[in-house]
Amino acid sequence: MNWQTFASAASLSDHAAHLLLRAVQKNPRIVLGLPTGRTPVGMYERVVRECEREYHCFRDVTTFNLDEYAGVPREHPGSYFTYMKQHLFDHVDIDPRNAHLPNGMAPDLDAECVRYEKAIREAGGLALTFLGLGRNGHIGFNEPGSPFDACTRVVTLTPSTRAANAEFFPEGNVPERAITMGIGTILESREIVLLVAGSGKQEAIERLRSGEVTEDFPASALWKHPNLTVLIAQD
Ligand code: GLP
């Protein structure tokens, strides 16, 4: 693991955006795995700003988001589809056909998971995946206890994860389930960058640093990956 510490979330975001754009420059047809949450907002802001100057950045890029809530319409302000449009897709020249999220409204969610996993494979697999870190160590929506070899699947969210995301569902109907890439899917990405910023992450950082690999702490699976960078903001 390559660990890099930043004085602020702003400098972490600058660096993460730099890594993303450099990878796109190197391979304009790259397949990216993308996260949501509060942590990557600054990275997306900077990516959008850079791409305004050079507006063909995403023309041939393909993206796959890590996860999406189940039973939440795409247009809902709390959906990850809406998040991605607001923070990235509406501001860059990505072809909407190449910007993938699991469809949490699919009539058969298990079939949707199979389709999503297959779509990642057919695109050539993830070349570079950015991840955030949940306070309980979740990555994507892989909660504690998730098998390390799991593919994309339907999961039940823990009460703590639902509480952490409650502000995006002010009507109180915080989703109970989601579709997430599995840890196995994530580990197949050829390169991974884990972004860690925000309050309440200290314990998770310590646990990750300890090096203990256990399904009780999903992010610890990343120790198995040969090309992982962890970016941590100290503020
Ligand atoms: C959600 C997302 C995760 C994200 C996590 C941390 O649960 N599904 O992919 O990493 O939140 O979010 P934040 O960056 O807001 O702390």
PDB file of C-alpha atoms and ligand atoms in Angstrom:
ATOM      1  CA  MET A   1       0.000   0.000   0.000  1.00  0.00           C
ATOM      2  CA  ASN A   2       1.198   3.441  -0.841  1.00  0.00           C
ATOM      3  CA  TRP A   3      -0.039   5.918   1.833  1.00  0.00           C
ATOM      4  CA  GLN A   4      -0.058   9.649   1.265  1.00  0.00           C
ATOM      5  CA  THR A   5      -1.222  12.171   3.819  1.00  0.00           C
ATOM      6  CA  PHE A   6      -2.539  15.637   3.023  1.00  0.00           C
ATOM      7  CA  ALA A   7      -2.969  18.618   5.328  1.00  0.00           C
ATOM      8  CA  SER A   8      -6.487  19.262   4.036  1.00  0.00           C
ATOM      9  CA  ALA A   9      -9.333  17.690   2.109  1.00  0.00           C
ATOM     10  CA  ALA A  10      -8.736  20.398  -0.514  1.00  0.00           C
ATOM     11  CA  SER A  11      -5.176  19.255  -1.196  1.00  0.00           C
ATOM     12  CA  LEU A  12      -6.279  15.616  -1.203  1.00  0.00           C
ATOM     13  CA  SER A  13      -8.910  16.504  -3.812  1.00  0.00           C
ATOM     14  CA  ASP A  14      -6.323  18.309  -5.952  1.00  0.00           C
ATOM     15  CA  HIS A  15      -4.130  15.247  -5.946  1.00  0.00           C
ATOM     16  CA  ALA A  16      -6.983  12.797  -6.612  1.00  0.00           C
ATOM     17  CA  ALA A  17      -8.161  14.927  -9.548  1.00  0.00           C
ATOM     18  CA  HIS A  18      -4.618  14.997 -10.868  1.00  0.00           C
ATOM     19  CA  LEU A  19      -4.409  11.188 -10.704  1.00  0.00           C
ATOM     20  CA  LEU A  20      -7.738  10.820 -12.505  1.00  0.00           C
ATOM     21  CA  LEU A  21      -6.926  13.297 -15.261  1.00  0.00           C
ATOM     22  CA  ARG A  22      -3.438  11.943 -15.752  1.00  0.00           C
ATOM     23  CA  ALA A  23      -4.885   8.452 -16.211  1.00  0.00           C
ATOM     24  CA  VAL A  24      -7.390   9.760 -18.783  1.00  0.00           C
ATOM     25  CA  GLN A  25      -4.632  11.622 -20.608  1.00  0.00           C
ATOM     26  CA  LYS A  26      -2.552   8.469 -20.721  1.00  0.00           C
ATOM     27  CA  ASN A  27      -5.482   6.388 -21.956  1.00  0.00           C
ATOM     28  CA  PRO A  28      -8.411   8.450 -23.280  1.00  0.00           C
ATOM     29  CA  ARG A  29     -10.474   5.239 -23.541  1.00  0.00           C
ATOM     30  CA  ILE A  30      -9.941   4.288 -19.905  1.00  0.00           C
ATOM     31  CA  VAL A  31     -12.585   2.449 -17.854  1.00  0.00           C
ATOM     32  CA  LEU A  32     -12.981   4.098 -14.447  1.00  0.00           C
ATOM     33  CA  GLY A  33     -14.710   2.933 -11.282  1.00  0.00           C
ATOM     34  CA  LEU A  34     -16.224   5.922  -9.502  1.00  0.00           C
ATOM     35  CA  PRO A  35     -17.435   6.614  -5.974  1.00  0.00           C
ATOM     36  CA  THR A  36     -20.061   8.880  -4.455  1.00  0.00           C
ATOM     37  CA  GLY A  37     -20.307  10.361  -0.949  1.00  0.00           C
ATOM     38  CA  ARG A  38     -19.003  13.640   0.421  1.00  0.00           C
ATOM     39  CA  THR A  39     -15.319  12.752   0.060  1.00  0.00           C
ATOM     40  CA  PRO A  40     -14.991  12.778  -3.762  1.00  0.00           C
ATOM     41  CA  VAL A  41     -16.994  15.996  -4.296  1.00  0.00           C
ATOM     42  CA  GLY A  42     -13.831  18.118  -4.289  1.00  0.00           C
ATOM     43  CA  MET A  43     -12.103  15.752  -6.721  1.00  0.00           C
ATOM     44  CA  TYR A  44     -15.009  16.018  -9.162  1.00  0.00           C
ATOM     45  CA  GLU A  45     -15.079  19.821  -8.811  1.00  0.00           C
ATOM     46  CA  ARG A  46     -11.451  20.025  -9.832  1.00  0.00           C
ATOM     47  CA  VAL A  47     -11.850  17.527 -12.652  1.00  0.00           C
ATOM     48  CA  VAL A  48     -14.755  19.561 -14.048  1.00  0.00           C
ATOM     49  CA  ARG A  49     -12.752  22.778 -13.786  1.00  0.00           C
ATOM     50  CA  GLU A  50      -9.825  21.269 -15.676  1.00  0.00           C
ATOM     51  CA  CYS A  51     -12.086  19.752 -18.325  1.00  0.00           C
ATOM     52  CA  GLU A  52     -13.698  23.114 -19.000  1.00  0.00           C
ATOM     53  CA  ARG A  53     -10.323  24.128 -20.382  1.00  0.00           C
ATOM     54  CA  GLU A  54      -9.876  20.989 -22.398  1.00  0.00           C
ATOM     55  CA  TYR A  55     -13.399  19.913 -23.200  1.00  0.00           C
ATOM     56  CA  HIS A  56     -12.800  16.529 -24.714  1.00  0.00           C
ATOM     57  CA  CYS A  57     -11.474  14.923 -21.536  1.00  0.00           C
ATOM     58  CA  PHE A  58     -14.260  12.359 -21.163  1.00  0.00           C
ATOM     59  CA  ARG A  59     -15.248  11.867 -24.800  1.00  0.00           C
ATOM     60  CA  ASP A  60     -14.057   8.253 -24.947  1.00  0.00           C
ATOM     61  CA  VAL A  61     -14.033   7.418 -21.231  1.00  0.00           C
ATOM     62  CA  THR A  62     -16.279   4.738 -19.741  1.00  0.00           C
ATOM     63  CA  THR A  63     -17.313   4.881 -16.087  1.00  0.00           C
ATOM     64  CA  PHE A  64     -18.970   2.443 -13.711  1.00  0.00           C
ATOM     65  CA  ASN A  65     -20.211   3.680 -10.374  1.00  0.00           C
ATOM     66  CA  LEU A  66     -19.658   1.520  -7.350  1.00  0.00           C
ATOM     67  CA  ASP A  67     -23.209   1.490  -6.146  1.00  0.00           C
ATOM     68  CA  GLU A  68     -26.783   2.793  -6.195  1.00  0.00           C
ATOM     69  CA  TYR A  69     -29.707   2.658  -3.792  1.00  0.00           C
ATOM     70  CA  ALA A  70     -32.420   0.116  -4.478  1.00  0.00           C
ATOM     71  CA  GLY A  71     -35.960   1.380  -4.946  1.00  0.00           C
ATOM     72  CA  VAL A  72     -34.937   5.016  -5.390  1.00  0.00           C
ATOM     73  CA  PRO A  73     -35.895   6.552  -8.768  1.00  0.00           C
ATOM     74  CA  ARG A  74     -32.981   7.971 -10.723  1.00  0.00           C
ATOM     75  CA  GLU A  75     -34.511  11.461 -10.577  1.00  0.00           C
ATOM     76  CA  HIS A  76     -34.678  11.431  -6.761  1.00  0.00           C
ATOM     77  CA  PRO A  77     -32.290  14.075  -5.353  1.00  0.00           C
ATOM     78  CA  GLY A  78     -30.723  11.448  -3.079  1.00  0.00           C
ATOM     79  CA  SER A  79     -29.952   8.912  -5.820  1.00  0.00           C
ATOM     80  CA  TYR A  80     -26.368   8.386  -6.894  1.00  0.00           C
ATOM     81  CA  PHE A  81     -27.495   8.915 -10.477  1.00  0.00           C
ATOM     82  CA  THR A  82     -28.483  12.471  -9.497  1.00  0.00           C
ATOM     83  CA  TYR A  83     -25.234  12.891  -7.567  1.00  0.00           C
ATOM     84  CA  MET A  84     -23.140  11.895 -10.581  1.00  0.00           C
ATOM     85  CA  LYS A  85     -25.053  14.182 -12.914  1.00  0.00           C
ATOM     86  CA  GLN A  86     -24.671  17.108 -10.532  1.00  0.00           C
ATOM     87  CA  HIS A  87     -21.020  16.599  -9.740  1.00  0.00           C
ATOM     88  CA  LEU A  88     -19.607  15.241 -12.993  1.00  0.00           C
ATOM     89  CA  PHE A  89     -21.662  13.960 -15.898  1.00  0.00           C
ATOM     90  CA  ASP A  90     -23.574  17.183 -16.655  1.00  0.00           C
ATOM     91  CA  HIS A  91     -20.324  19.137 -16.857  1.00  0.00           C
ATOM     92  CA  VAL A  92     -18.092  16.953 -19.000  1.00  0.00           C
ATOM     93  CA  ASP A  93     -18.421  15.462 -22.455  1.00  0.00           C
ATOM     94  CA  ILE A  94     -18.945  11.859 -21.393  1.00  0.00           C
ATOM     95  CA  ASP A  95     -21.260   9.883 -23.663  1.00  0.00           C
ATOM     96  CA  PRO A  96     -24.234   9.043 -21.387  1.00  0.00           C
ATOM     97  CA  ARG A  97     -24.203   5.532 -22.870  1.00  0.00           C
ATOM     98  CA  ASN A  98     -20.749   5.059 -21.347  1.00  0.00           C
ATOM     99  CA  ALA A  99     -21.635   6.384 -17.881  1.00  0.00           C
ATOM    100  CA  HIS A 100     -22.961   3.394 -15.974  1.00  0.00           C
ATOM    101  CA  LEU A 101     -24.682   3.059 -12.611  1.00  0.00           C
ATOM    102  CA  PRO A 102     -26.575   0.033 -11.356  1.00  0.00           C
ATOM    103  CA  ASN A 103     -30.303   0.456 -11.926  1.00  0.00           C
ATOM    104  CA  GLY A 104     -31.810   0.345  -8.450  1.00  0.00           C
ATOM    105  CA  MET A 105     -35.311   0.403  -9.965  1.00  0.00           C
ATOM    106  CA  ALA A 106     -34.833  -2.720 -12.107  1.00  0.00           C
ATOM    107  CA  PRO A 107     -37.773  -5.109 -11.682  1.00  0.00           C
ATOM    108  CA  ASP A 108     -35.357  -7.968 -11.029  1.00  0.00           C
ATOM    109  CA  LEU A 109     -32.482  -6.618  -8.952  1.00  0.00           C
ATOM    110  CA  ASP A 110     -30.482  -9.843  -9.000  1.00  0.00           C
ATOM    111  CA  ALA A 111     -30.618  -9.931 -12.789  1.00  0.00           C
ATOM    112  CA  GLU A 112     -29.530  -6.289 -12.807  1.00  0.00           C
ATOM    113  CA  CYS A 113     -26.460  -7.217 -10.740  1.00  0.00           C
ATOM    114  CA  VAL A 114     -25.521  -9.928 -13.219  1.00  0.00           C
ATOM    115  CA  ARG A 115     -25.995  -7.487 -16.094  1.00  0.00           C
ATOM    116  CA  TYR A 116     -23.818  -4.846 -14.392  1.00  0.00           C
ATOM    117  CA  GLU A 117     -21.000  -7.248 -13.654  1.00  0.00           C
ATOM    118  CA  LYS A 118     -21.100  -8.448 -17.256  1.00  0.00           C
ATOM    119  CA  ALA A 119     -21.077  -4.887 -18.572  1.00  0.00           C
ATOM    120  CA  ILE A 120     -17.888  -4.169 -16.598  1.00  0.00           C
ATOM    121  CA  ARG A 121     -16.239  -7.268 -18.083  1.00  0.00           C
ATOM    122  CA  GLU A 122     -17.393  -6.427 -21.612  1.00  0.00           C
ATOM    123  CA  ALA A 123     -15.925  -2.946 -21.279  1.00  0.00           C
ATOM    124  CA  GLY A 124     -12.559  -4.581 -20.588  1.00  0.00           C
ATOM    125  CA  GLY A 125     -12.654  -4.436 -16.764  1.00  0.00           C
ATOM    126  CA  LEU A 126     -11.943  -1.529 -14.459  1.00  0.00           C
ATOM    127  CA  ALA A 127      -8.556   0.065 -15.049  1.00  0.00           C
ATOM    128  CA  LEU A 128      -8.632   2.583 -12.212  1.00  0.00           C
ATOM    129  CA  THR A 129     -11.145   2.729  -9.380  1.00  0.00           C
ATOM    130  CA  PHE A 130     -11.554   5.471  -6.798  1.00  0.00           C
ATOM    131  CA  LEU A 131     -13.131   4.530  -3.479  1.00  0.00           C
ATOM    132  CA  GLY A 132     -14.358   6.349  -0.407  1.00  0.00           C
ATOM    133  CA  LEU A 133     -14.318   4.816   3.052  1.00  0.00           C
ATOM    134  CA  GLY A 134     -17.351   4.370   5.271  1.00  0.00           C
ATOM    135  CA  ARG A 135     -16.888   4.911   9.010  1.00  0.00           C
ATOM    136  CA  ASN A 136     -17.405   1.190   9.611  1.00  0.00           C
ATOM    137  CA  GLY A 137     -14.863   0.373   6.923  1.00  0.00           C
ATOM    138  CA  HIS A 138     -17.329  -0.177   4.109  1.00  0.00           C
ATOM    139  CA  ILE A 139     -16.237   0.306   0.518  1.00  0.00           C
ATOM    140  CA  GLY A 140     -18.958   0.875  -2.045  1.00  0.00           C
ATOM    141  CA  PHE A 141     -21.834  -0.515  -0.014  1.00  0.00           C
ATOM    142  CA  ASN A 142     -19.942  -3.601   1.106  1.00  0.00           C
ATOM    143  CA  GLU A 143     -20.781  -3.600   4.775  1.00  0.00           C
ATOM    144  CA  PRO A 144     -18.873  -5.558   7.460  1.00  0.00           C
ATOM    145  CA  GLY A 145     -19.188  -9.288   6.843  1.00  0.00           C
ATOM    146  CA  SER A 146     -19.164  -8.948   3.045  1.00  0.00           C
ATOM    147  CA  PRO A 147     -17.294 -11.811   1.385  1.00  0.00           C
ATOM    148  CA  PHE A 148     -14.071 -10.672  -0.224  1.00  0.00           C
ATOM    149  CA  ASP A 149     -14.840 -12.612  -3.406  1.00  0.00           C
ATOM    150  CA  ALA A 150     -18.352 -11.228  -3.936  1.00  0.00           C
ATOM    151  CA  CYS A 151     -19.512  -9.877  -7.293  1.00  0.00           C
ATOM    152  CA  THR A 152     -22.041  -7.087  -7.812  1.00  0.00           C
ATOM    153  CA  ARG A 153     -25.050  -7.828  -5.619  1.00  0.00           C
ATOM    154  CA  VAL A 154     -27.994  -6.566  -3.623  1.00  0.00           C
ATOM    155  CA  VAL A 155     -27.107  -5.662  -0.035  1.00  0.00           C
ATOM    156  CA  THR A 156     -28.917  -4.513   3.093  1.00  0.00           C
ATOM    157  CA  LEU A 157     -27.536  -1.309   4.537  1.00  0.00           C
ATOM    158  CA  THR A 158     -26.542  -1.187   8.211  1.00  0.00           C
ATOM    159  CA  PRO A 159     -28.358   1.255  10.522  1.00  0.00           C
ATOM    160  CA  SER A 160     -25.131   3.287  10.857  1.00  0.00           C
ATOM    161  CA  THR A 161     -24.734   3.656   7.082  1.00  0.00           C
ATOM    162  CA  ARG A 162     -28.406   4.624   6.766  1.00  0.00           C
ATOM    163  CA  ALA A 163     -27.928   7.216   9.518  1.00  0.00           C
ATOM    164  CA  ALA A 164     -24.784   8.589   7.821  1.00  0.00           C
ATOM    165  CA  ASN A 165     -26.749   9.103   4.580  1.00  0.00           C
ATOM    166  CA  ALA A 166     -30.071  10.209   6.153  1.00  0.00           C
ATOM    167  CA  GLU A 167     -29.535  13.865   5.272  1.00  0.00           C
ATOM    168  CA  PHE A 168     -29.948  13.017   1.564  1.00  0.00           C
ATOM    169  CA  PHE A 169     -33.432  11.653   2.291  1.00  0.00           C
ATOM    170  CA  PRO A 170     -35.071  14.441   4.301  1.00  0.00           C
ATOM    171  CA  GLU A 171     -38.503  12.828   3.910  1.00  0.00           C
ATOM    172  CA  GLY A 172     -37.171  10.119   6.211  1.00  0.00           C
ATOM    173  CA  ASN A 173     -37.404   7.267   3.708  1.00  0.00           C
ATOM    174  CA  VAL A 174     -33.709   6.315   3.781  1.00  0.00           C
ATOM    175  CA  PRO A 175     -33.321   3.252   1.557  1.00  0.00           C
ATOM    176  CA  GLU A 176     -32.751  -0.071   3.239  1.00  0.00           C
ATOM    177  CA  ARG A 177     -31.053  -1.806   0.338  1.00  0.00           C
ATOM    178  CA  ALA A 178     -28.615  -1.039  -2.437  1.00  0.00           C
ATOM    179  CA  ILE A 179     -26.802  -2.598  -5.359  1.00  0.00           C
ATOM    180  CA  THR A 180     -23.046  -2.534  -4.963  1.00  0.00           C
ATOM    181  CA  MET A 181     -20.044  -3.842  -6.830  1.00  0.00           C
ATOM    182  CA  GLY A 182     -18.698  -6.637  -4.654  1.00  0.00           C
ATOM    183  CA  ILE A 183     -15.283  -6.565  -3.052  1.00  0.00           C
ATOM    184  CA  GLY A 184     -14.237  -9.169  -5.620  1.00  0.00           C
ATOM    185  CA  THR A 185     -15.320  -6.834  -8.423  1.00  0.00           C
ATOM    186  CA  ILE A 186     -13.411  -3.944  -6.867  1.00  0.00           C
ATOM    187  CA  LEU A 187     -10.253  -5.987  -6.316  1.00  0.00           C
ATOM    188  CA  GLU A 188     -10.205  -6.851 -10.016  1.00  0.00           C
ATOM    189  CA  SER A 189      -9.612  -3.203 -10.854  1.00  0.00           C
ATOM    190  CA  ARG A 190      -6.053  -2.900 -12.071  1.00  0.00           C
ATOM    191  CA  GLU A 191      -5.407   0.128  -9.872  1.00  0.00           C
ATOM    192  CA  ILE A 192      -7.264   1.472  -6.826  1.00  0.00           C
ATOM    193  CA  VAL A 193      -7.140   4.841  -5.079  1.00  0.00           C
ATOM    194  CA  LEU A 194      -8.832   5.041  -1.680  1.00  0.00           C
ATOM    195  CA  LEU A 195      -9.824   8.554  -0.600  1.00  0.00           C
ATOM    196  CA  VAL A 196     -10.248   9.161   3.111  1.00  0.00           C
ATOM    197  CA  ALA A 197     -11.492  12.506   4.387  1.00  0.00           C
ATOM    198  CA  GLY A 198     -14.171  13.816   6.689  1.00  0.00           C
ATOM    199  CA  SER A 199     -15.019  13.499  10.334  1.00  0.00           C
ATOM    200  CA  GLY A 200     -15.296  10.221  12.163  1.00  0.00           C
ATOM    201  CA  LYS A 201     -12.828   8.301   9.975  1.00  0.00           C
ATOM    202  CA  GLN A 202      -9.912   8.128  12.447  1.00  0.00           C
ATOM    203  CA  GLU A 203     -10.861   4.769  13.874  1.00  0.00           C
ATOM    204  CA  ALA A 204     -11.323   3.307  10.396  1.00  0.00           C
ATOM    205  CA  ILE A 205      -7.916   4.647   9.325  1.00  0.00           C
ATOM    206  CA  GLU A 206      -6.238   3.104  12.368  1.00  0.00           C
ATOM    207  CA  ARG A 207      -7.950  -0.203  11.716  1.00  0.00           C
ATOM    208  CA  LEU A 208      -6.867  -0.207   8.097  1.00  0.00           C
ATOM    209  CA  ARG A 209      -3.302   0.721   9.030  1.00  0.00           C
ATOM    210  CA  SER A 210      -3.137  -2.143  11.527  1.00  0.00           C
ATOM    211  CA  GLY A 211      -2.887  -4.503   8.564  1.00  0.00           C
ATOM    212  CA  GLU A 212      -5.363  -7.040   9.960  1.00  0.00           C
ATOM    213  CA  VAL A 213      -7.279  -8.536   7.033  1.00  0.00           C
ATOM    214  CA  THR A 214     -10.792  -9.516   8.081  1.00  0.00           C
ATOM    215  CA  GLU A 215     -14.244  -9.569   6.512  1.00  0.00           C
ATOM    216  CA  ASP A 216     -15.451  -7.660   9.604  1.00  0.00           C
ATOM    217  CA  PHE A 217     -13.661  -4.666   8.149  1.00  0.00           C
ATOM    218  CA  PRO A 218     -14.302  -4.566   4.380  1.00  0.00           C
ATOM    219  CA  ALA A 219     -11.571  -2.066   3.471  1.00  0.00           C
ATOM    220  CA  SER A 220      -8.955  -4.453   4.851  1.00  0.00           C
ATOM    221  CA  ALA A 221      -9.492  -6.520   1.674  1.00  0.00           C
ATOM    222  CA  LEU A 222      -7.520  -3.801  -0.086  1.00  0.00           C
ATOM    223  CA  TRP A 223      -4.343  -5.148   1.498  1.00  0.00           C
ATOM    224  CA  LYS A 224      -4.656  -7.958  -1.042  1.00  0.00           C
ATOM    225  CA  HIS A 225      -4.395  -5.525  -3.946  1.00  0.00           C
ATOM    226  CA  PRO A 226      -1.015  -5.027  -5.621  1.00  0.00           C
ATOM    227  CA  ASN A 227      -1.589  -1.469  -6.847  1.00  0.00           C
ATOM    228  CA  LEU A 228      -3.339   0.550  -4.171  1.00  0.00           C
ATOM    229  CA  THR A 229      -2.839   4.149  -3.102  1.00  0.00           C
ATOM    230  CA  VAL A 230      -4.453   5.516   0.052  1.00  0.00           C
ATOM    231  CA  LEU A 231      -4.896   9.291   0.249  1.00  0.00           C
ATOM    232  CA  ILE A 232      -5.739  10.636   3.696  1.00  0.00           C
ATOM    233  CA  ALA A 233      -6.748  14.186   4.612  1.00  0.00           C
ATOM    234  CA  GLN A 234      -5.777  15.250   8.115  1.00  0.00           C
ATOM    235  CA  ASP A 235      -8.231  18.107   8.615  1.00  0.00           C
TER     236      ASP A 235
HETATM  237  C1  GLP B   1     -21.585   5.877   1.082  1.00  0.00           C
HETATM  238  C2  GLP B   1     -21.088   5.338  -0.266  1.00  0.00           C
HETATM  239  C3  GLP B   1     -19.650   4.934  -0.192  1.00  0.00           C
HETATM  240  C4  GLP B   1     -18.848   6.068   0.416  1.00  0.00           C
HETATM  241  C5  GLP B   1     -19.285   6.269   1.842  1.00  0.00           C
HETATM  242  C6  GLP B   1     -18.484   7.336   2.591  1.00  0.00           C
HETATM  243  O1  GLP B   1     -22.021   4.881   1.939  1.00  0.00           O
HETATM  244  N1  GLP B   1     -21.860   4.244  -0.751  1.00  0.00           N
HETATM  245  O2  GLP B   1     -19.190   4.599  -1.491  1.00  0.00           O
HETATM  246  O3  GLP B   1     -17.492   5.776   0.362  1.00  0.00           O
HETATM  247  O4  GLP B   1     -20.641   6.647   1.792  1.00  0.00           O
HETATM  248  O5  GLP B   1     -19.066   8.567   2.385  1.00  0.00           O
HETATM  249  P1  GLP B   1     -18.458   9.964   2.711  1.00  0.00           P
HETATM  250  O6  GLP B   1     -17.467  10.250   1.665  1.00  0.00           O
HETATM  251  O7  GLP B   1     -19.659  10.867   2.634  1.00  0.00           O
HETATM  252  O8  GLP B   1     -17.873   9.906   4.076  1.00  0.00           O
END
